[in-house]
Amino acid sequence: MRDDRAELIAHYPFPLDDFQLRAMDALDSGESVLVAAPTGSGKTVVAEYAIDAAVADGRRAFYTAPIKALSNQKYHDLAQRLGPHMVGLLTGDNNINGDAPVVVMTTEVLRNMIYARSPALNDLAVVVLDEVHFLQDTYRGPVWEEVIIHLDTSVSLVCLSATVSNAPELADWISTVRGTTRAILEDRRPVRLDNLYSIGDRTHDRVHLMPVLVGGRPNNDALRLDAEAARTGRHERPKQGKPQARRKLYTPSRLEIVELLDRQRMLPAIYFIFSRNQCDEAARSTTATGLRLTTGEERDRIRELVDARLGGMDLADLAVLGYGQFLAQLEAGIAAHHAGMVPPFKEVVEACFIEGLVKVVFATETLAVGINMPAKTVVIEKLSKFTGDHHTFLTPGEYTQLTGRAGRRGMDELGNAVVLWSPFVPFEQVATLAASRTFHLNSAFRPTYNMAANLVRSYTSERAHHLLNLSFAQYQADRDVVRIEARLQRRQRHLDELLEKARSPFGDIDEYRRLREAEKAPPTGAGGAGRRDDPISVALLKLRPGDVLYVEKGRYVGRVAVLASAFRKGGVRLTTLTTRHDLLMLTAADFDEGPSAIGHIDLPAEFAPNRNDFQRQVATRLERAECRPHTRRRRPVVEYVGLHPVEDDPDLADRLKAAAQARRVATEIDELRLKVSGRSQSIARDFDRVLHVLDKWGYVNGWSLTDAGQTLAGLFHESDLLVVECLRRGLLDGLDPASLAGLASVFVYEHRSPDDPPTPWYPSDLVRRRWQSIAEISYQLQDEEEASGLSVHRPPDPTFVALAYAWAAGEGFAEVVGEEDLSGGDFVRTTKQLIDLLRQFAIVAPVRATRQAASDAADHLFRGVVAASSQVEPETEPVDAASAPAAPPAEEVSS
């Protein structure tokens, strides 16, 4: 124990918990720590102790966070505690006091420092990695692993994580890479959680609120009540002989729930709705009923906070953002919170909620990440989310993350998590989710082009491959091989037995099963593609789950894996998965001729296409599948008129049952083989594939970077190679700042609406031709990635060109977005990403004039609502709040 520990922790007004003291013991012994504990349990105390110890020793400490909003919050917290001169902030938006002893930053900033061998790393004692469970994020997750692997081992790590079931495995991996790392686990919540179930009962004209679990088991009263409800469709008649439901149940309305929570003294509450539009609608409609949850004094304080944060914004901008409605909701104690809102509005909501002024926040799940907004109650309206193509159920980890906000330490003895009744979700499923504690952390690590360029620049080939094999992904793949091999052998024997039972001497049993399933679908109208008997539809029906197709639909070009097929009203529909983990729906209209499979993969044994782990496994297999070259030849299909030959088999029923079992076992075997093959299908092999592309495109020569490779090593972006290739070919040269901003926006914007994007607009024929050249390069690179078995990059999108050009040219916010189907939050976020990319161009672009144009473009974009959403005021001595500019009354802001 440090001699000065008592002094370092003396400022805490509460006794420290055992897990906090155990973590401090480990740090004092020179070990790193992984602290996995529920939200609000006090993990930050461990981080603060490590920081204070480093400062006391005259050394530096870094605090990294996954998102800028959390970085900003941590900066203010630490600056208030340690003093403004002691703390700095480094994000893509802000550079405040970067040489301070304690610096808060996003994880990407630290990764960039490590690759650049920044002198800022000198005399660094400790790094806090907050929300380290983000390493399972598909795009950003590898950054955490890069930091852990490449950071000098003399630096201690304090890794803070949500409660994950395999935390010891993660700590063992960090120990392997960096030295002894102690796993500090705490399962107990600081405030006890009561899981509740709310049911609207029209039969008895009441809303029930009852425990989900009683004595650790599903509540029998809730089970009985749920079982008494009819789950028939609205126009569906009850089946004959079936007793009528004794109760008419319904999902309680949002107003009913808020009023119930108010009566039960269970406010403030966060009400999770997985839709931005529905969050806005909930706040608007609840306020429109006349409900007021605030006192006069509270409304005065709300107005003070609004004045302090929004007083400097332009009146026209506020009108476009719906300021009047926003303020009316706040004064009623009600608010929405989601990514479609501009940051200043979200910050006002957060400040009001933290002070207890806003009593109900209707929020999307993004609120569950990082930001400190505890509530007494959390409401989850639905246990499923619509991703744009399909609904997916919450995982136990997601449920834990959402409900972690319930219960304010030091204020509440009990936190509440309320799930609403749904006709589509049986109560048993709610109870299982509430009782589950499984949150398994899986690595999403994969080599990127920029990562490869930095490894070539910084290490020998042998050392680079070694470092990649130290990744958590490789570590997870290599464990328990003997156990998996033994199970694989047993399952293979079982599969052989099932296949023998399923084999029919009369014909192909699998073919019969597929055709029979198709025949169960109702016939559609006559004429055209989509009919059951047209050649394309017949070809679609012949495809099996696991078949690999080459498709061109919308902006996606590449391989897809068939997950399922169905005959809908509009014809045959295939559900497929792309190499980018996106579900893609295909119909006969998407093909010029009957498609044929270019390969086949086995799907995971547990068919769960809505789950992230299932999609991740399928995408990995799809990328690595050996497929024949794509051709447009139509594969001949077999049609049967009348009976299929196997229908003469007297044992057909038993064979069909065995075939279905065999299929499940076969996919399980494939999953087991994939796990075992982790040693041969290693991360290092994926790295070699990336190097192959870089060598072919002229970025590496042997184990050396070319000039283009040096540029690639200095640019960090999701589509890094595409961006640098366009820079290299001069497609961004010779443009004025506004035109450059417009053209560069194709790399950062992605149209995600199910509706078709508007027709792109270009400021000149030159910009239009440059866009066409960029699109052509993207197609060429996608072909190269496809041929190399790599994930295909996200294609560029010209939808934002007009908005970026207009904003950079000086048009007002109201004029730029007033008529666009784009939220203020999306505009600001996209523009900030564009500014970040342009600032990188200003450093790495080969042509000086382009560097200057990029710098000017970034400056032109950083104004108005974008600047107001980006800047963090440095902490100073407190000032008189009365001196802050006043926000206008709602009635003065006309829309």
CSV table of N, CA and C in Angstrom, one decimal, residues 513-644:
chain,number,residue,atom,x,y,z
A,513,ARG,N,-37.7,-30.9,-49.5
A,513,ARG,CA,-38.1,-30.1,-48.4
A,513,ARG,C,-38.2,-28.6,-48.8
A,514,ARG,N,-37.3,-28.2,-49.6
A,514,ARG,CA,-37.3,-26.8,-50.1
A,514,ARG,C,-38.5,-26.5,-50.9
A,515,LEU,N,-38.8,-27.4,-51.9
A,515,LEU,CA,-39.9,-27.2,-52.7
A,515,LEU,C,-41.3,-27.2,-51.9
A,516,ARG,N,-41.3,-28.1,-51.0
A,516,ARG,CA,-42.5,-28.3,-50.2
A,516,ARG,C,-42.8,-27.0,-49.3
A,517,GLU,N,-41.7,-26.5,-48.8
A,517,GLU,CA,-41.8,-25.2,-48.0
A,517,GLU,C,-42.3,-24.1,-48.9
A,518,ALA,N,-41.8,-24.0,-50.1
A,518,ALA,CA,-42.3,-23.0,-51.0
A,518,ALA,C,-43.7,-23.2,-51.4
A,519,GLU,N,-44.2,-24.4,-51.5
A,519,GLU,CA,-45.6,-24.7,-51.9
A,519,GLU,C,-46.6,-24.3,-50.8
A,520,LYS,N,-46.1,-24.1,-49.6
A,520,LYS,CA,-46.9,-23.7,-48.5
A,520,LYS,C,-47.3,-22.3,-48.6
A,521,ALA,N,-46.5,-21.5,-49.3
A,521,ALA,CA,-46.9,-20.1,-49.5
A,521,ALA,C,-48.1,-19.9,-50.4
A,522,PRO,N,-48.9,-18.9,-50.1
A,522,PRO,CA,-50.1,-18.7,-50.9
A,522,PRO,C,-49.7,-18.2,-52.3
A,523,PRO,N,-50.5,-18.5,-53.3
A,523,PRO,CA,-50.2,-18.0,-54.7
A,523,PRO,C,-50.4,-16.5,-54.8
A,524,THR,N,-49.7,-15.9,-55.7
A,524,THR,CA,-49.9,-14.5,-55.9
A,524,THR,C,-50.5,-14.2,-57.2
A,525,GLY,N,-50.8,-13.0,-57.5
A,525,GLY,CA,-51.4,-12.6,-58.8
A,525,GLY,C,-50.6,-13.0,-60.0
A,526,ALA,N,-51.2,-13.1,-61.1
A,526,ALA,CA,-50.5,-13.5,-62.3
A,526,ALA,C,-49.7,-12.4,-62.9
A,527,GLY,N,-48.7,-12.9,-63.7
A,527,GLY,CA,-47.9,-11.9,-64.5
A,527,GLY,C,-46.6,-11.5,-63.9
A,528,GLY,N,-45.5,-11.5,-64.7
A,528,GLY,CA,-44.3,-10.9,-64.4
A,528,GLY,C,-43.4,-11.6,-63.4
A,529,ALA,N,-42.2,-11.0,-63.2
A,529,ALA,CA,-41.3,-11.6,-62.2
A,529,ALA,C,-41.9,-11.6,-60.8
A,530,GLY,N,-41.7,-12.6,-60.1
A,530,GLY,CA,-42.3,-12.7,-58.7
A,530,GLY,C,-43.4,-13.8,-58.7
A,531,ARG,N,-43.9,-14.2,-59.9
A,531,ARG,CA,-44.7,-15.4,-59.9
A,531,ARG,C,-43.9,-16.6,-59.5
A,532,ARG,N,-44.6,-17.6,-58.9
A,532,ARG,CA,-44.0,-18.8,-58.5
A,532,ARG,C,-43.3,-19.5,-59.7
A,533,ASP,N,-44.0,-19.4,-60.9
A,533,ASP,CA,-43.5,-20.2,-62.0
A,533,ASP,C,-42.6,-19.4,-62.9
A,534,ASP,N,-42.3,-18.1,-62.7
A,534,ASP,CA,-41.4,-17.4,-63.6
A,534,ASP,C,-40.0,-17.9,-63.3
A,535,PRO,N,-39.1,-17.9,-64.3
A,535,PRO,CA,-37.7,-18.5,-64.2
A,535,PRO,C,-36.9,-18.0,-63.0
A,536,ILE,N,-37.0,-16.7,-62.8
A,536,ILE,CA,-36.2,-16.1,-61.7
A,536,ILE,C,-36.7,-16.5,-60.4
A,537,SER,N,-38.0,-16.5,-60.2
A,537,SER,CA,-38.6,-17.0,-58.9
A,537,SER,C,-38.3,-18.4,-58.6
A,538,VAL,N,-38.3,-19.3,-59.7
A,538,VAL,CA,-38.0,-20.7,-59.5
A,538,VAL,C,-36.5,-20.8,-59.1
A,539,ALA,N,-35.7,-20.0,-59.7
A,539,ALA,CA,-34.2,-20.1,-59.3
A,539,ALA,C,-34.1,-19.6,-57.9
A,540,LEU,N,-34.8,-18.6,-57.4
A,540,LEU,CA,-34.7,-18.1,-56.1
A,540,LEU,C,-35.2,-19.2,-55.1
A,541,LEU,N,-36.2,-19.9,-55.4
A,541,LEU,CA,-36.7,-21.0,-54.6
A,541,LEU,C,-35.8,-22.1,-54.4
A,542,LYS,N,-34.9,-22.3,-55.4
A,542,LYS,CA,-34.0,-23.4,-55.4
A,542,LYS,C,-32.8,-23.1,-54.5
A,543,LEU,N,-32.6,-21.9,-54.1
A,543,LEU,CA,-31.4,-21.5,-53.3
A,543,LEU,C,-31.6,-22.1,-51.9
A,544,ARG,N,-30.5,-22.5,-51.3
A,544,ARG,CA,-30.6,-23.0,-49.9
A,544,ARG,C,-30.0,-22.0,-49.0
A,545,PRO,N,-30.4,-22.1,-47.7
A,545,PRO,CA,-29.7,-21.2,-46.7
A,545,PRO,C,-28.2,-21.6,-46.7
A,546,GLY,N,-27.4,-20.6,-46.7
A,546,GLY,CA,-25.9,-20.8,-46.8
A,546,GLY,C,-25.4,-20.6,-48.1
A,547,ASP,N,-26.2,-20.6,-49.2
A,547,ASP,CA,-25.7,-20.4,-50.5
A,547,ASP,C,-25.1,-19.0,-50.6
A,548,VAL,N,-24.1,-18.8,-51.4
A,548,VAL,CA,-23.4,-17.5,-51.6
A,548,VAL,C,-23.8,-17.0,-53.0
A,549,LEU,N,-24.2,-15.8,-53.0
A,549,LEU,CA,-24.6,-15.1,-54.3
A,549,LEU,C,-23.7,-13.9,-54.5
A,550,TYR,N,-23.5,-13.5,-55.7
A,550,TYR,CA,-22.9,-12.2,-56.0
A,550,TYR,C,-24.1,-11.3,-56.5
A,551,VAL,N,-24.3,-10.2,-55.8
A,551,VAL,CA,-25.4,-9.3,-56.1
A,551,VAL,C,-24.9,-7.9,-56.3
A,552,GLU,N,-25.8,-7.1,-57.0
A,552,GLU,CA,-25.6,-5.7,-57.2
A,552,GLU,C,-27.0,-5.1,-56.9
A,553,LYS,N,-27.1,-4.5,-55.7
A,553,LYS,CA,-28.4,-3.8,-55.3
A,553,LYS,C,-28.1,-2.5,-54.7
A,554,GLY,N,-28.6,-1.4,-55.2
A,554,GLY,CA,-28.4,-0.1,-54.6
A,554,GLY,C,-26.9,0.2,-54.6
A,555,ARG,N,-26.4,0.5,-53.5
A,555,ARG,CA,-25.0,0.8,-53.3
A,555,ARG,C,-24.1,-0.4,-52.9
A,556,TYR,N,-24.7,-1.5,-52.8
A,556,TYR,CA,-24.0,-2.7,-52.4
A,556,TYR,C,-23.6,-3.6,-53.5
A,557,VAL,N,-22.4,-3.9,-53.7
A,557,VAL,CA,-21.9,-4.8,-54.7
A,557,VAL,C,-21.0,-5.8,-54.0
A,558,GLY,N,-21.3,-7.1,-54.1
A,558,GLY,CA,-20.5,-8.1,-53.5
A,558,GLY,C,-21.2,-9.4,-53.1
A,559,ARG,N,-20.6,-10.2,-52.3
A,559,ARG,CA,-21.2,-11.4,-51.9
A,559,ARG,C,-22.3,-11.2,-50.8
A,560,VAL,N,-23.2,-12.1,-50.9
A,560,VAL,CA,-24.2,-12.2,-49.8
A,560,VAL,C,-24.4,-13.7,-49.5
A,561,ALA,N,-24.8,-14.0,-48.3
A,561,ALA,CA,-25.1,-15.3,-47.9
A,561,ALA,C,-26.7,-15.4,-47.7
A,562,VAL,N,-27.3,-16.4,-48.3
A,562,VAL,CA,-28.7,-16.6,-48.1
A,562,VAL,C,-29.0,-17.2,-46.7
A,563,LEU,N,-29.9,-16.5,-46.0
A,563,LEU,CA,-30.3,-16.9,-44.7
A,563,LEU,C,-31.7,-17.6,-44.8
A,564,ALA,N,-32.6,-17.1,-45.6
A,564,ALA,CA,-33.9,-17.7,-45.6
A,564,ALA,C,-34.6,-17.2,-46.9
A,565,SER,N,-35.6,-18.0,-47.3
A,565,SER,CA,-36.4,-17.6,-48.4
A,565,SER,C,-37.9,-17.7,-48.0
A,566,ALA,N,-38.7,-16.9,-48.6
A,566,ALA,CA,-40.2,-16.9,-48.3
A,566,ALA,C,-40.9,-16.4,-49.5
A,567,PHE,N,-42.2,-16.9,-49.7
A,567,PHE,CA,-43.0,-16.4,-50.7
A,567,PHE,C,-44.0,-15.4,-50.2
A,568,ARG,N,-43.8,-14.2,-50.4
A,568,ARG,CA,-44.7,-13.1,-49.9
A,568,ARG,C,-45.7,-12.7,-50.9
A,569,LYS,N,-46.4,-11.7,-50.6
A,569,LYS,CA,-47.4,-11.1,-51.5
A,569,LYS,C,-46.8,-10.7,-52.8
A,570,GLY,N,-45.7,-10.1,-52.7
A,570,GLY,CA,-45.0,-9.6,-53.9
A,570,GLY,C,-44.2,-10.6,-54.6
A,571,GLY,N,-44.1,-11.8,-54.1
A,571,GLY,CA,-43.3,-12.9,-54.8
A,571,GLY,C,-42.3,-13.4,-53.8
A,572,VAL,N,-41.3,-14.1,-54.4
A,572,VAL,CA,-40.2,-14.7,-53.6
A,572,VAL,C,-39.3,-13.6,-53.0
A,573,ARG,N,-39.0,-13.8,-51.7
A,573,ARG,CA,-38.1,-12.8,-51.1
A,573,ARG,C,-37.0,-13.6,-50.4
A,574,LEU,N,-35.8,-13.2,-50.7
A,574,LEU,CA,-34.6,-13.8,-50.0
A,574,LEU,C,-34.2,-12.9,-48.9
A,575,THR,N,-33.9,-13.4,-47.7
A,575,THR,CA,-33.2,-12.7,-46.7
A,575,THR,C,-31.8,-13.1,-46.7
A,576,THR,N,-30.9,-12.1,-46.9
A,576,THR,CA,-29.5,-12.4,-47.1
A,576,THR,C,-28.7,-11.5,-46.2
A,577,LEU,N,-27.4,-11.8,-46.0
A,577,LEU,CA,-26.5,-11.0,-45.1
A,577,LEU,C,-25.3,-10.7,-46.0
A,578,THR,N,-24.8,-9.4,-45.9
A,578,THR,CA,-23.7,-9.0,-46.6
A,578,THR,C,-22.4,-9.1,-45.8
A,579,THR,N,-21.3,-8.9,-46.4
A,579,THR,CA,-20.0,-9.0,-45.7
A,579,THR,C,-19.8,-7.9,-44.7
A,580,ARG,N,-20.7,-6.9,-44.8
A,580,ARG,CA,-20.7,-5.7,-43.9
A,580,ARG,C,-21.6,-5.9,-42.7
A,581,HIS,N,-22.1,-7.2,-42.5
A,581,HIS,CA,-23.0,-7.5,-41.4
A,581,HIS,C,-24.4,-6.9,-41.6
A,582,ASP,N,-24.8,-6.5,-42.8
A,582,ASP,CA,-26.1,-5.9,-43.0
A,582,ASP,C,-27.0,-6.9,-43.6
A,583,LEU,N,-28.3,-6.9,-43.2
A,583,LEU,CA,-29.3,-7.7,-43.8
A,583,LEU,C,-29.8,-7.1,-45.1
A,584,LEU,N,-29.9,-7.9,-46.1
A,584,LEU,CA,-30.3,-7.3,-47.4
A,584,LEU,C,-31.4,-8.2,-48.0
A,585,MET,N,-32.6,-7.6,-48.3
A,585,MET,CA,-33.7,-8.3,-48.8
A,585,MET,C,-33.7,-8.3,-50.3
A,586,LEU,N,-33.8,-9.4,-51.0
A,586,LEU,CA,-33.8,-9.5,-52.4
A,586,LEU,C,-35.1,-10.1,-52.9
A,587,THR,N,-35.5,-9.6,-54.1
A,587,THR,CA,-36.7,-10.2,-54.8
A,587,THR,C,-36.3,-10.5,-56.2
A,588,ALA,N,-37.2,-11.1,-57.0
A,588,ALA,CA,-37.0,-11.3,-58.4
A,588,ALA,C,-36.6,-10.1,-59.1
A,589,ALA,N,-37.2,-8.9,-58.7
A,589,ALA,CA,-36.9,-7.7,-59.4
A,589,ALA,C,-35.5,-7.2,-59.3
A,590,ASP,N,-34.7,-7.8,-58.4
A,590,ASP,CA,-33.3,-7.4,-58.2
A,590,ASP,C,-32.4,-8.2,-59.1
A,591,PHE,N,-32.9,-9.1,-60.0
A,591,PHE,CA,-32.1,-9.9,-60.8
A,591,PHE,C,-32.6,-9.8,-62.3
A,592,ASP,N,-31.6,-9.8,-63.2
A,592,ASP,CA,-31.9,-9.8,-64.6
A,592,ASP,C,-32.2,-11.3,-65.1
A,593,GLU,N,-31.7,-12.2,-64.4
A,593,GLU,CA,-31.8,-13.6,-64.8
A,593,GLU,C,-31.7,-14.4,-63.5
A,594,GLY,N,-32.1,-15.7,-63.6
A,594,GLY,CA,-32.1,-16.5,-62.4
A,594,GLY,C,-30.7,-16.6,-61.8
A,595,PRO,N,-30.6,-16.2,-60.5
A,595,PRO,CA,-29.3,-16.3,-59.9
A,595,PRO,C,-28.9,-17.7,-59.6
A,596,SER,N,-27.5,-17.9,-59.6
A,596,SER,CA,-27.0,-19.2,-59.2
A,596,SER,C,-26.0,-19.0,-58.1
A,597,ALA,N,-25.8,-20.0,-57.2
A,597,ALA,CA,-24.9,-19.8,-56.1
A,597,ALA,C,-23.4,-19.9,-56.6
A,598,ILE,N,-22.6,-19.1,-56.1
A,598,ILE,CA,-21.1,-19.2,-56.5
A,598,ILE,C,-20.3,-19.9,-55.4
A,599,GLY,N,-21.0,-20.3,-54.4
A,599,GLY,CA,-20.4,-21.0,-53.3
A,599,GLY,C,-21.4,-21.3,-52.2
A,600,HIS,N,-20.9,-21.9,-51.1
A,600,HIS,CA,-21.8,-22.2,-50.0
A,600,HIS,C,-21.1,-22.2,-48.7
A,601,ILE,N,-21.7,-21.7,-47.7
A,601,ILE,CA,-21.2,-21.7,-46.3
A,601,ILE,C,-22.2,-22.4,-45.4
A,602,ASP,N,-21.8,-23.0,-44.3
A,602,ASP,CA,-22.7,-23.5,-43.3
A,602,ASP,C,-23.0,-22.5,-42.3
A,603,LEU,N,-24.3,-22.3,-42.0
A,603,LEU,CA,-24.7,-21.3,-41.1
A,603,LEU,C,-24.6,-21.9,-39.7
A,604,PRO,N,-24.4,-21.0,-38.7
A,604,PRO,CA,-24.3,-21.4,-37.3
A,604,PRO,C,-25.5,-22.3,-36.9
A,605,ALA,N,-25.2,-23.2,-36.0
A,605,ALA,CA,-26.3,-24.2,-35.6
A,605,ALA,C,-27.5,-23.5,-35.0
A,606,GLU,N,-27.3,-22.5,-34.2
A,606,GLU,CA,-28.4,-21.8,-33.6
A,606,GLU,C,-28.8,-20.7,-34.6
A,607,PHE,N,-29.9,-20.9,-35.3
A,607,PHE,CA,-30.3,-19.9,-36.3
A,607,PHE,C,-31.0,-18.7,-35.6
A,608,ALA,N,-30.3,-17.6,-35.5
A,608,ALA,CA,-30.8,-16.4,-34.9
A,608,ALA,C,-30.3,-15.2,-35.7
A,609,PRO,N,-30.9,-15.0,-36.9
A,609,PRO,CA,-30.3,-14.0,-37.8
A,609,PRO,C,-30.4,-12.5,-37.3
A,610,ASN,N,-31.2,-12.3,-36.2
A,610,ASN,CA,-31.3,-11.0,-35.6
A,610,ASN,C,-30.2,-10.7,-34.6
A,611,ARG,N,-29.4,-11.7,-34.2
A,611,ARG,CA,-28.4,-11.5,-33.2
A,611,ARG,C,-27.1,-11.1,-33.8
A,612,ASN,N,-26.4,-10.2,-33.1
A,612,ASN,CA,-25.1,-9.7,-33.6
A,612,ASN,C,-24.1,-10.8,-33.7
A,613,ASP,N,-24.0,-11.8,-32.8
A,613,ASP,CA,-23.0,-12.8,-32.9
A,613,ASP,C,-23.3,-13.7,-34.0
A,614,PHE,N,-24.5,-14.0,-34.3
A,614,PHE,CA,-24.9,-14.8,-35.5
A,614,PHE,C,-24.4,-14.1,-36.8
A,615,GLN,N,-24.8,-12.8,-36.9
A,615,GLN,CA,-24.4,-12.1,-38.1
A,615,GLN,C,-22.9,-12.0,-38.2
A,616,ARG,N,-22.2,-11.8,-37.1
A,616,ARG,CA,-20.7,-11.7,-37.2
A,616,ARG,C,-20.1,-13.0,-37.7
A,617,GLN,N,-20.6,-14.2,-37.2
A,617,GLN,CA,-20.1,-15.5,-37.6
A,617,GLN,C,-20.4,-15.7,-39.1
A,618,VAL,N,-21.6,-15.4,-39.6
A,618,VAL,CA,-21.9,-15.6,-41.0
A,618,VAL,C,-21.1,-14.7,-41.9
A,619,ALA,N,-20.9,-13.4,-41.5
A,619,ALA,CA,-20.1,-12.5,-42.3
A,619,ALA,C,-18.7,-13.0,-42.4
A,620,THR,N,-18.1,-13.5,-41.3
A,620,THR,CA,-16.8,-14.0,-41.3
A,620,THR,C,-16.6,-15.2,-42.2
A,621,ARG,N,-17.6,-16.1,-42.2
A,621,ARG,CA,-17.5,-17.3,-43.1
A,621,ARG,C,-17.7,-16.8,-44.5
A,622,LEU,N,-18.6,-15.8,-44.7
A,622,LEU,CA,-18.8,-15.3,-46.1
A,622,LEU,C,-17.5,-14.7,-46.7
A,623,GLU,N,-16.8,-14.0,-45.9
A,623,GLU,CA,-15.6,-13.4,-46.3
A,623,GLU,C,-14.5,-14.4,-46.7
A,624,ARG,N,-14.5,-15.5,-46.0
A,624,ARG,CA,-13.4,-16.5,-46.1
A,624,ARG,C,-13.8,-17.6,-47.1
A,625,ALA,N,-15.1,-17.6,-47.5
A,625,ALA,CA,-15.6,-18.7,-48.4
A,625,ALA,C,-14.8,-18.8,-49.7
A,626,GLU,N,-14.5,-20.0,-50.1
A,626,GLU,CA,-13.9,-20.2,-51.4
A,626,GLU,C,-15.0,-20.3,-52.5
A,627,CYS,N,-15.1,-19.3,-53.4
A,627,CYS,CA,-16.2,-19.2,-54.3
A,627,CYS,C,-15.7,-19.2,-55.7
A,628,ARG,N,-16.4,-19.8,-56.6
A,628,ARG,CA,-16.0,-19.7,-58.0
A,628,ARG,C,-16.3,-18.3,-58.6
A,629,PRO,N,-15.6,-17.9,-59.6
A,629,PRO,CA,-15.8,-16.6,-60.2
A,629,PRO,C,-17.2,-16.3,-60.6
A,630,HIS,N,-17.6,-15.1,-60.4
A,630,HIS,CA,-19.0,-14.7,-60.7
A,630,HIS,C,-19.3,-14.7,-62.2
A,631,THR,N,-20.3,-15.4,-62.6
A,631,THR,CA,-20.7,-15.3,-64.0
A,631,THR,C,-22.2,-15.0,-64.1
A,632,ARG,N,-22.7,-14.7,-65.2
A,632,ARG,CA,-24.1,-14.4,-65.4
A,632,ARG,C,-24.9,-15.5,-66.0
A,633,ARG,N,-24.3,-16.7,-66.1
A,633,ARG,CA,-25.0,-17.8,-66.7
A,633,ARG,C,-26.1,-18.3,-65.7
A,634,ARG,N,-27.2,-18.6,-66.3
A,634,ARG,CA,-28.3,-19.1,-65.5
A,634,ARG,C,-28.1,-20.6,-65.2
A,635,ARG,N,-28.1,-20.9,-63.9
A,635,ARG,CA,-28.0,-22.3,-63.5
A,635,ARG,C,-29.4,-23.0,-63.8
A,636,PRO,N,-29.3,-24.1,-64.5
A,636,PRO,CA,-30.5,-24.8,-64.9
A,636,PRO,C,-31.2,-25.3,-63.6
A,637,VAL,N,-32.5,-25.2,-63.6
A,637,VAL,CA,-33.3,-25.6,-62.4
A,637,VAL,C,-34.2,-26.7,-62.8
A,638,VAL,N,-34.5,-27.5,-61.8
A,638,VAL,CA,-35.4,-28.6,-62.0
A,638,VAL,C,-36.8,-28.3,-61.6
A,639,GLU,N,-37.7,-28.5,-62.4
A,639,GLU,CA,-39.1,-28.2,-62.0
A,639,GLU,C,-39.9,-29.6,-62.1
A,640,TYR,N,-40.7,-29.7,-61.1
A,640,TYR,CA,-41.5,-30.9,-61.0
A,640,TYR,C,-43.0,-30.6,-61.2
A,641,VAL,N,-43.6,-31.2,-62.1
A,641,VAL,CA,-45.0,-31.0,-62.3
A,641,VAL,C,-45.7,-32.3,-61.7
A,642,GLY,N,-46.5,-32.0,-60.7
A,642,GLY,CA,-47.1,-33.2,-60.0
A,642,GLY,C,-46.3,-33.6,-58.8
A,643,LEU,N,-46.1,-34.9,-58.6
A,643,LEU,CA,-45.5,-35.4,-57.4
A,643,LEU,C,-44.0,-35.4,-57.6
A,644,HIS,N,-43.3,-35.1,-56.4
A,644,HIS,CA,-41.8,-35.3,-56.4
A,644,HIS,C,-41.5,-36.8,-56.2
